[in-house]
Amino acid sequence: MLVALDGTVLLVAQPGLRRDLGADVARVQWTSTGYLLAVASLLVLAGRLGDRYGHQRLLFTGVLGFGAASAGIALAPSIGWVIGLRAVQGVFGALLQPATLALLRLTCPPDRLGAPIALRTSAIAVAAGAGPVLGGVLVVHLGWRAVFWVNVPVAALIAALALMIRAPMPRPARTPRLDLTGAALLATVLVLLVHALTGVPEHGWTAAPTLCGLAAAGALAVVLVGYERRNTDPVVPRAVARSVPVTASMALLLVASAGLFGALFTATFSLQDVLRLDPLASGLRVLPLTALMVLGAPLAGAALRRHGPRRSALAGTALLAAGIAGLSRLDTTSTWWAMGAAFAVVGAGFATVMVTATGTVVGDAPPGCAGVVGGLKQTAMNVGPTLGIAVAASATATRGHGTADTAAAFAGATSTALLLLAGCAALGLLPAALLPGRPGGRKRSEEPARRSTAEGAAARTGEAPATTGCASGETPDRRTDRTDGDAAAPARP
């Protein structure tokens, strides 16, 4: 919630920051880009560190560092300091994000994960919705620096609460070697990919910087895959890479978040530039989306328990794609109710996808891999919006060039962009169909026996079970006590 709130209030603070520090728009944009590059590139490594050294330590360190960096930004004398400290803030943000999901996995039995995950989704929605309002009040009355000062007491409170958490510490039979080379390669791939995508609105998809960046990311990804296949302790454990529910959930989150955030990017400009609404009126039109995310998350948890991950994910993805397609049909004659209904459908669909995919990722995390799986999940949630905004910006720019800058021309461009984004979200139906179909897990007589056999052999030889490659961060009874619950069935190779 702290990270989500920080990201939304920053958007409101950037104009005042630019005026106060005398910075150009390009450098102000780097206050967001620098943070995104740092956090996206380090999330998986941070999760791996949590699996090795303890997620409570990572959460405590991350939240304290995040608060300290926020205080530094509030005192920054120049735009260069702001950019640098935002990158530092991204590093600490990467440390704390996977830890929150991993601690849920370690402290909650699998059959009770649905309610905490739904609450987490609702909290993120509240922060995203309240951020622009809170940011506006702070900037108007106290200036842009206040939006960073507000993080300090919140971070201190979370750090104090982190010390009170009693979660099982990792007790591996064999501690996997930390793959620093693989982590560096993965971080570089993500930096190149995210940097190329963030440049699409300015350069376009076919420009040399974009093509070179994407080609470099692809080539280095091939090198990374080859290296990880030969490595005995890869940065992404083989148990995770081969888990169909986990990888399908990652793909679903990637395309769903791309569709949502690309649609919000496009709809914001459409509301203000086509419908001529002021920022406050535009925000009120989007409010049903936030409301349905908050209210829909608990209902999505109930649907997950009753119908299982596959049906819940398919329904949520269909709602998300239909809602975005509905936004493409809005024009100056559309009523407030029609707009609100479209945004509400988008919010309900995305809440369902978030709860289902997150529950599957956390619940199906192989033993001791909760941190790295949480890091992968957060990476998808950072790369997805960047991809969606790149698609939206390029679609509107392409359609807008060569025609008169009229509201009708821009309306046609935004409609096309929203239809493309609806198609992007609809791609999530493919990975959603790969999720487990039943609400419950494997037969209890099979899973505990398989695990106890593997762990017993590991205890006799002094090695960890060869099938996971993860630190064992849970007690055996927690890992095997899976009933007809919220999380998806464990599907491991």
Coordinates of C-alpha atoms in Angstrom, one line a residue:
M1 CA 0.0 0.0 0.0
L2 CA 2.9 2.4 0.8
V3 CA 4.5 1.8 -2.6
A4 CA 1.1 2.1 -4.5
L5 CA 0.4 5.4 -2.6
D6 CA 3.8 6.8 -3.3
G7 CA 3.5 6.1 -7.1
T8 CA 0.1 7.8 -7.4
V9 CA 0.9 10.9 -5.3
L10 CA 4.1 11.5 -7.3
L11 CA 2.1 12.1 -10.5
V12 CA 0.4 15.0 -8.9
A13 CA 3.6 16.4 -7.4
Q14 CA 5.7 16.3 -10.6
P15 CA 4.4 19.6 -12.1
G16 CA 5.3 21.5 -8.9
L17 CA 8.6 19.7 -8.6
R18 CA 9.5 20.8 -12.2
R19 CA 8.7 24.4 -11.5
D20 CA 10.4 24.6 -8.1
L21 CA 13.7 22.9 -9.3
G22 CA 13.7 24.4 -12.8
A23 CA 13.9 21.1 -14.5
D24 CA 12.7 20.1 -18.0
V25 CA 10.0 17.6 -18.7
A26 CA 12.5 14.9 -19.7
R27 CA 14.4 15.0 -16.4
V28 CA 11.2 15.1 -14.4
Q29 CA 10.1 11.9 -16.3
W30 CA 13.3 10.2 -15.0
T31 CA 12.0 10.6 -11.5
S32 CA 9.6 7.9 -12.5
T33 CA 11.7 6.0 -14.9
G34 CA 14.7 5.7 -12.6
Y35 CA 12.5 4.2 -9.8
L36 CA 10.9 1.8 -12.2
L37 CA 14.2 0.5 -13.6
A38 CA 15.6 -0.1 -10.1
V39 CA 12.6 -1.8 -8.7
A40 CA 11.8 -4.0 -11.7
S41 CA 15.4 -5.2 -12.1
L42 CA 15.9 -6.2 -8.5
L43 CA 12.5 -7.8 -7.4
V44 CA 13.5 -11.4 -8.2
L45 CA 16.9 -11.1 -6.5
A46 CA 15.2 -9.5 -3.5
G47 CA 12.8 -12.4 -3.2
R48 CA 15.8 -14.8 -3.4
L49 CA 17.5 -12.9 -0.7
G50 CA 14.4 -13.2 1.5
D51 CA 14.2 -16.9 0.9
R52 CA 17.8 -17.2 2.1
Y53 CA 18.1 -14.7 4.9
G54 CA 14.5 -14.2 6.1
H55 CA 11.6 -12.1 4.7
Q56 CA 11.1 -10.2 7.9
R57 CA 14.6 -8.8 7.7
L58 CA 14.1 -7.8 4.1
L59 CA 10.8 -6.1 4.9
F60 CA 12.3 -4.2 7.8
T61 CA 15.3 -3.1 5.8
G62 CA 13.3 -2.3 2.7
V63 CA 10.7 -0.2 4.5
L64 CA 13.2 1.8 6.6
G65 CA 15.3 2.5 3.5
F66 CA 12.2 3.5 1.5
G67 CA 11.3 6.0 4.3
A68 CA 14.9 7.3 4.5
A69 CA 15.1 7.8 0.7
S70 CA 11.7 9.6 0.8
A71 CA 13.1 12.0 3.5
G72 CA 16.1 12.6 1.3
I73 CA 14.0 13.4 -1.7
A74 CA 12.0 15.9 0.4
L75 CA 15.2 17.7 1.2
A76 CA 16.7 17.4 -2.3
P77 CA 18.3 20.7 -3.6
S78 CA 18.2 19.8 -7.3
I79 CA 16.5 17.5 -9.8
G80 CA 19.7 15.4 -10.0
W81 CA 19.4 14.5 -6.4
V82 CA 15.7 13.7 -6.8
I83 CA 16.5 11.3 -9.7
G84 CA 19.3 9.6 -7.8
L85 CA 17.3 9.2 -4.6
R86 CA 14.3 7.9 -6.5
A87 CA 16.5 5.1 -7.9
V88 CA 17.7 4.4 -4.3
Q89 CA 14.0 4.4 -3.2
G90 CA 13.4 1.8 -6.0
V91 CA 16.1 -0.5 -4.6
F92 CA 14.5 -0.5 -1.2
G93 CA 11.0 -0.8 -2.7
A94 CA 12.3 -4.0 -4.4
L95 CA 13.4 -5.4 -1.1
L96 CA 10.0 -4.9 0.6
Q97 CA 7.5 -6.0 -2.1
P98 CA 8.3 -9.7 -2.4
A99 CA 8.5 -10.0 1.4
T100 CA 4.9 -9.0 1.9
L101 CA 3.6 -11.9 -0.2
A102 CA 6.1 -14.3 1.2
L103 CA 5.1 -13.5 4.8
L104 CA 1.5 -14.2 3.8
R105 CA 2.5 -17.6 2.6
L106 CA 4.6 -18.4 5.7
T107 CA 2.1 -17.1 8.3
C108 CA -1.3 -18.2 6.8
P109 CA -2.3 -21.8 6.1
P110 CA -3.0 -22.3 2.4
D111 CA -6.7 -22.8 3.0
R112 CA -6.9 -19.3 4.6
L113 CA -4.9 -17.3 2.1
G114 CA -7.9 -15.9 0.2
A115 CA -9.0 -13.4 2.8
P116 CA -5.5 -11.8 3.3
I117 CA -4.9 -11.6 -0.4
A118 CA -8.3 -10.0 -1.0
L119 CA -7.5 -7.5 1.8
R120 CA -4.2 -6.8 0.2
T121 CA -5.8 -6.2 -3.2
S122 CA -8.4 -3.9 -1.6
A123 CA -5.7 -1.9 0.2
I124 CA -3.8 -1.4 -3.1
A125 CA -7.0 -0.2 -4.8
V126 CA -7.7 2.3 -1.9
A127 CA -4.1 3.6 -2.1
A128 CA -4.3 4.0 -5.9
G129 CA -7.6 5.8 -5.7
A130 CA -6.8 8.0 -2.7
G131 CA -3.3 8.9 -4.0
P132 CA -4.3 11.6 -6.4
V133 CA -6.7 13.2 -3.9
L134 CA -4.2 13.1 -1.1
G135 CA -1.4 14.3 -3.3
G136 CA -3.5 17.2 -4.6
V137 CA -4.3 18.3 -1.0
L138 CA -0.7 18.1 0.1
V139 CA 0.7 19.9 -3.0
V140 CA -1.8 22.7 -2.8
H141 CA -1.4 23.4 0.9
L142 CA 2.2 22.3 1.7
G143 CA 4.1 21.9 -1.6
W144 CA 5.4 19.0 -3.6
R145 CA 8.0 18.0 -0.9
A146 CA 5.1 17.1 1.5
V147 CA 4.2 14.0 -0.6
F148 CA 7.5 12.5 0.3
W149 CA 7.5 13.6 3.9
V150 CA 4.2 11.7 4.4
N151 CA 6.0 8.4 3.6
V152 CA 8.4 8.8 6.6
P153 CA 5.9 8.2 9.5
V154 CA 4.1 5.5 7.5
A155 CA 7.4 3.7 6.9
A156 CA 8.4 3.9 10.5
L157 CA 5.0 2.4 11.6
I158 CA 5.3 -0.4 9.1
A159 CA 8.9 -1.1 10.3
A160 CA 7.7 -1.3 13.9
L161 CA 5.0 -3.7 12.9
A162 CA 7.5 -5.8 10.9
L163 CA 9.4 -6.4 14.1
M164 CA 6.3 -7.9 15.7
I165 CA 5.8 -10.5 12.9
R166 CA 6.5 -14.1 14.0
A167 CA 7.1 -16.0 10.8
P168 CA 9.0 -19.3 10.4
M169 CA 12.7 -18.7 9.5
P170 CA 14.2 -20.6 6.6
R171 CA 15.7 -23.9 7.8
P172 CA 17.1 -25.5 4.6
A173 CA 18.7 -28.9 4.6
R174 CA 21.0 -27.4 2.0
T175 CA 21.3 -23.7 1.4
P176 CA 21.2 -23.0 -2.3
R177 CA 24.2 -21.0 -3.6
L178 CA 23.2 -17.4 -4.4
D179 CA 23.5 -17.0 -8.2
L180 CA 24.9 -13.5 -8.5
T181 CA 25.8 -13.9 -12.2
G182 CA 22.3 -15.1 -13.1
A183 CA 20.8 -12.3 -11.0
A184 CA 23.0 -9.7 -12.8
L185 CA 22.0 -11.1 -16.2
L186 CA 18.3 -11.1 -15.2
A187 CA 18.5 -7.5 -13.9
T188 CA 20.2 -6.3 -17.1
V189 CA 17.6 -8.0 -19.2
L190 CA 14.8 -6.3 -17.3
V191 CA 16.5 -2.9 -17.3
L192 CA 17.0 -3.1 -21.1
L193 CA 13.4 -4.2 -21.6
V194 CA 11.8 -1.6 -19.3
H195 CA 14.0 1.2 -20.7
A196 CA 13.0 0.3 -24.3
L197 CA 9.3 0.2 -23.4
T198 CA 9.4 3.5 -21.5
G199 CA 10.9 5.1 -24.6
V200 CA 8.2 3.9 -27.0
P201 CA 5.9 7.0 -26.3
E202 CA 8.7 9.3 -27.4
H203 CA 10.4 7.2 -30.1
G204 CA 7.8 4.7 -31.4
W205 CA 8.1 1.0 -31.9
T206 CA 10.2 1.1 -35.1
A207 CA 12.7 3.7 -34.0
A208 CA 16.4 2.6 -33.6
P209 CA 16.5 3.1 -29.8
T210 CA 13.4 0.9 -29.3
L211 CA 14.5 -1.8 -31.7
C212 CA 18.1 -1.9 -30.3
G213 CA 16.8 -2.0 -26.7
L214 CA 14.4 -4.9 -27.4
A215 CA 17.0 -6.8 -29.5
A216 CA 19.6 -6.4 -26.8
A217 CA 17.1 -7.6 -24.1
G218 CA 16.1 -10.6 -26.3
A219 CA 19.7 -11.6 -27.0
L220 CA 20.7 -11.3 -23.4
A221 CA 17.6 -13.3 -22.3
V222 CA 18.9 -16.2 -24.6
V223 CA 22.2 -16.0 -22.8
L224 CA 20.5 -16.0 -19.4
V225 CA 18.4 -19.1 -20.3
G226 CA 21.5 -21.0 -21.5
Y227 CA 23.4 -20.1 -18.3
E228 CA 20.6 -20.9 -16.0
R229 CA 20.1 -24.4 -17.6
R230 CA 23.7 -25.2 -16.8
N231 CA 23.6 -23.8 -13.3
T232 CA 22.9 -26.1 -10.3
D233 CA 21.3 -23.2 -8.3
P234 CA 19.6 -20.8 -10.8
V235 CA 18.3 -17.5 -9.7
V236 CA 14.8 -18.7 -10.7
P237 CA 14.6 -22.2 -9.2
R238 CA 13.6 -25.0 -11.6
A239 CA 10.6 -25.9 -9.5
V240 CA 9.3 -22.4 -10.1
A241 CA 10.2 -22.3 -13.8
R242 CA 8.4 -25.6 -14.4
S243 CA 5.3 -24.9 -12.4
V244 CA 2.5 -24.4 -14.8
P245 CA 0.1 -22.6 -12.4
V246 CA 2.9 -20.2 -11.3
T247 CA 4.1 -19.4 -14.8
A248 CA 0.5 -19.1 -16.2
S249 CA -0.4 -16.7 -13.3
M250 CA 2.6 -14.5 -14.2
A251 CA 1.6 -14.4 -17.8
L252 CA -2.0 -13.5 -16.9
L253 CA -0.9 -10.7 -14.5
L254 CA 1.4 -9.3 -17.2
V255 CA -1.2 -9.0 -19.9
A256 CA -4.0 -8.0 -17.5
S257 CA -2.0 -5.2 -15.9
A258 CA -0.9 -4.1 -19.4
G259 CA -4.6 -3.8 -20.5
L260 CA -5.7 -2.1 -17.3
F261 CA -3.0 0.6 -17.0
G262 CA -2.9 1.2 -20.8
A263 CA -6.7 1.7 -20.7
L264 CA -6.4 4.1 -17.7
F265 CA -3.6 6.1 -19.5
T266 CA -5.8 6.4 -22.6
A267 CA -9.0 7.0 -20.8
T268 CA -7.5 9.9 -18.8
F269 CA -6.6 11.8 -22.0
S270 CA -9.9 10.9 -23.5
L271 CA -11.9 12.3 -20.6
Q272 CA -9.9 15.5 -20.5
D273 CA -9.1 16.1 -24.2
V274 CA -12.2 14.6 -25.9
L275 CA -14.9 15.1 -23.3
R276 CA -13.3 18.3 -22.0
L277 CA -13.7 17.3 -18.3
D278 CA -11.4 18.9 -15.7
P279 CA -9.1 16.6 -13.6
L280 CA -11.5 16.4 -10.7
A281 CA -14.5 15.4 -12.9
S282 CA -12.3 12.9 -14.7
G283 CA -11.3 11.4 -11.4
L284 CA -14.9 11.0 -10.3
R285 CA -15.7 9.2 -13.6
V286 CA -13.0 6.6 -12.8
L287 CA -14.1 6.2 -9.2
P288 CA -16.4 3.2 -9.9
L289 CA -13.3 1.3 -11.0
T290 CA -11.6 1.8 -7.6
A291 CA -14.9 1.0 -5.8
L292 CA -15.4 -2.3 -7.6
M293 CA -11.8 -3.3 -7.0
V294 CA -12.2 -2.7 -3.2
L295 CA -15.6 -4.3 -3.0
G296 CA -14.9 -7.0 -5.6
A297 CA -11.7 -8.4 -4.0
P298 CA -13.5 -10.3 -1.2
L299 CA -16.1 -11.5 -3.7
A300 CA -13.3 -12.8 -5.9
G301 CA -11.9 -14.7 -3.0
A302 CA -15.2 -16.3 -2.4
A303 CA -15.5 -17.2 -6.1
L304 CA -12.0 -18.7 -6.0
R305 CA -13.0 -21.0 -3.1
R306 CA -16.2 -22.0 -4.8
H307 CA -15.3 -22.3 -8.5
G308 CA -11.5 -22.7 -8.5
P309 CA -8.7 -20.7 -10.1
R310 CA -9.5 -21.6 -13.8
R311 CA -13.1 -20.5 -13.9
S312 CA -12.4 -17.4 -11.7
A313 CA -9.5 -16.3 -13.9
L314 CA -11.5 -16.9 -17.1
A315 CA -14.4 -14.9 -15.8
G316 CA -12.2 -12.0 -14.5
T317 CA -10.2 -11.8 -17.7
A318 CA -13.4 -11.7 -19.8
L319 CA -14.9 -9.0 -17.6
L320 CA -11.7 -6.9 -17.9
A321 CA -11.5 -7.2 -21.7
A322 CA -15.2 -6.4 -22.0
G323 CA -14.9 -3.4 -19.8
I324 CA -12.0 -2.0 -21.7
A325 CA -13.8 -2.6 -25.0
G326 CA -16.8 -0.8 -23.5
L327 CA -14.6 2.2 -22.8
S328 CA -13.8 2.4 -26.5
R329 CA -17.4 3.1 -27.4
L330 CA -17.7 6.2 -25.1
D331 CA -18.0 9.6 -26.7
T332 CA -19.4 13.1 -25.9
T333 CA -23.0 11.8 -25.9
S334 CA -22.3 9.0 -23.4
T335 CA -24.0 9.4 -20.0
W336 CA -22.3 9.3 -16.7
W337 CA -24.0 6.0 -15.9
A338 CA -22.5 4.4 -19.1
M339 CA -19.0 5.6 -18.2
G340 CA -19.4 4.4 -14.6
A341 CA -20.6 1.0 -15.7
A342 CA -17.7 0.5 -18.1
F343 CA -15.2 1.5 -15.4
A344 CA -17.0 -0.7 -12.8
V345 CA -16.7 -3.8 -15.1
V346 CA -13.0 -3.1 -15.6
G347 CA -12.5 -2.8 -11.8
A348 CA -14.4 -6.0 -11.1
G349 CA -12.6 -8.0 -13.7
F350 CA -9.1 -6.8 -12.6
A351 CA -9.9 -7.5 -8.9
T352 CA -10.9 -11.0 -9.8
V353 CA -7.7 -11.6 -11.9
M354 CA -5.5 -10.1 -9.1
V355 CA -7.0 -12.2 -6.3
T356 CA -7.0 -15.4 -8.4
A357 CA -3.5 -15.1 -9.9
T358 CA -2.0 -13.9 -6.6
G359 CA -3.6 -16.7 -4.7
T360 CA -2.4 -19.2 -7.2
V361 CA 1.2 -17.8 -7.1
V362 CA 1.4 -17.7 -3.4
G363 CA -0.4 -20.9 -2.6
D364 CA 1.4 -22.9 -5.3
A365 CA 4.9 -21.6 -4.4
P366 CA 7.2 -24.6 -4.0
P367 CA 8.7 -25.0 -0.5
G368 CA 11.1 -22.1 0.3
C369 CA 10.4 -20.3 -3.0
A370 CA 7.8 -17.8 -1.6
G371 CA 10.1 -14.9 -1.9
V372 CA 11.4 -15.5 -5.5
V373 CA 7.8 -16.2 -6.6
G374 CA 6.6 -13.0 -5.0
G375 CA 9.4 -11.2 -6.8
L376 CA 8.4 -12.6 -10.1
K377 CA 4.8 -11.7 -9.5
Q378 CA 5.7 -8.1 -8.7
T379 CA 8.0 -8.0 -11.7
A380 CA 5.1 -8.9 -13.9
M381 CA 3.1 -6.1 -12.2
N382 CA 5.8 -3.6 -13.1
V383 CA 6.5 -4.6 -16.6
G384 CA 2.9 -5.0 -17.6
P385 CA 1.8 -1.4 -17.0
T386 CA 4.9 -0.2 -18.9
L387 CA 3.9 -2.4 -21.9
G388 CA 0.3 -1.2 -21.8
I389 CA 1.2 2.5 -21.7
A390 CA 3.7 1.9 -24.6
V391 CA 0.9 0.2 -26.7
A392 CA -1.6 3.0 -25.8
A393 CA 0.8 5.9 -26.5
S394 CA 2.0 4.4 -29.8
A395 CA -1.6 3.7 -31.0
T396 CA -2.8 7.2 -30.2
A397 CA 0.3 8.9 -31.7
T398 CA 0.1 6.8 -34.9
R399 CA -3.5 7.6 -35.5
G400 CA -3.1 11.2 -34.6
H401 CA -0.3 12.0 -37.1
G402 CA -1.2 13.2 -40.5
T403 CA -4.7 14.4 -39.6
A404 CA -6.0 17.6 -38.2
D405 CA -5.7 17.9 -34.4
T406 CA -9.4 17.7 -33.8
A407 CA -11.4 16.1 -31.0
A408 CA -12.9 13.7 -33.5
A409 CA -9.5 12.5 -34.8
F410 CA -8.2 12.0 -31.3
A411 CA -11.4 10.2 -30.3
G412 CA -10.9 7.8 -33.1
A413 CA -7.3 7.2 -32.0
T414 CA -8.2 6.6 -28.4
S415 CA -11.0 4.2 -29.4
T416 CA -8.5 2.2 -31.5
A417 CA -6.0 2.2 -28.6
L418 CA -8.6 0.9 -26.2
L419 CA -9.7 -1.9 -28.6
L420 CA -6.0 -2.9 -28.9
L421 CA -5.7 -3.0 -25.1
A422 CA -8.9 -5.0 -24.8
G423 CA -7.3 -7.5 -27.1
C424 CA -4.2 -7.5 -25.0
A425 CA -6.3 -8.2 -21.9
A426 CA -8.2 -11.0 -23.7
L427 CA -4.8 -12.7 -24.4
G428 CA -5.0 -13.5 -20.7
L429 CA -7.7 -16.1 -21.5
L430 CA -4.9 -18.4 -22.7
P431 CA -2.9 -18.6 -19.5
A432 CA -6.1 -18.5 -17.4
A433 CA -7.2 -21.7 -19.1
L434 CA -4.0 -23.4 -17.8
L435 CA -4.7 -22.8 -14.2
P436 CA -6.0 -25.6 -11.9
G437 CA -9.7 -26.3 -12.5
R438 CA -10.7 -27.6 -9.0
P439 CA -11.0 -25.4 -5.9
G440 CA -9.2 -28.1 -3.8
G441 CA -5.7 -29.4 -4.1
R442 CA -4.3 -32.9 -4.6
K443 CA -5.5 -35.7 -2.5
R444 CA -4.0 -35.3 0.9
S445 CA -2.9 -38.9 0.9
E446 CA -0.6 -38.3 -2.1
E447 CA 1.0 -34.9 -1.5
P448 CA 2.2 -35.4 2.1
A449 CA 3.6 -38.8 1.2
R450 CA 5.5 -37.5 -1.8
R451 CA 7.0 -34.6 0.2
S452 CA 7.8 -36.6 3.3
T453 CA 9.7 -39.1 1.1
A454 CA 11.7 -36.4 -0.6
E455 CA 12.5 -34.6 2.6
G456 CA 13.3 -37.9 4.4
A457 CA 15.8 -38.7 1.7
A458 CA 17.2 -35.2 1.9
A459 CA 17.7 -35.5 5.7
R460 CA 19.6 -38.8 5.3
T461 CA 21.9 -37.4 2.7
G462 CA 22.3 -33.9 4.1
E463 CA 21.0 -32.4 0.9
A464 CA 17.8 -30.5 -0.1
P465 CA 15.2 -32.3 -2.3
A466 CA 16.5 -31.9 -5.8
T467 CA 13.1 -30.9 -7.2
T468 CA 12.9 -27.4 -5.7
G469 CA 16.2 -25.6 -5.6
C470 CA 14.6 -23.4 -2.9
A471 CA 15.3 -22.7 0.7
S472 CA 12.9 -24.4 3.0
G473 CA 11.1 -21.6 4.7
E474 CA 8.1 -23.4 6.2
T475 CA 7.4 -26.1 8.6
P476 CA 6.2 -29.4 7.0
D477 CA 2.7 -29.2 8.4
R478 CA 2.1 -25.8 6.8
R479 CA 3.2 -27.0 3.4
T480 CA 1.1 -30.1 3.3
D481 CA -2.0 -28.9 5.1
R482 CA -4.0 -28.1 1.9
T483 CA -7.7 -28.4 2.0
D484 CA -10.6 -27.2 -0.2
G485 CA -9.2 -23.6 0.2
D486 CA -8.5 -20.3 -1.5
A487 CA -5.2 -21.1 -3.2
A488 CA -4.9 -23.2 -6.2
A489 CA -3.8 -26.8 -6.1
P490 CA 0.0 -27.3 -5.9
A491 CA 1.2 -28.4 -9.4
R492 CA 4.9 -29.1 -9.3
P493 CA 7.0 -31.1 -11.6

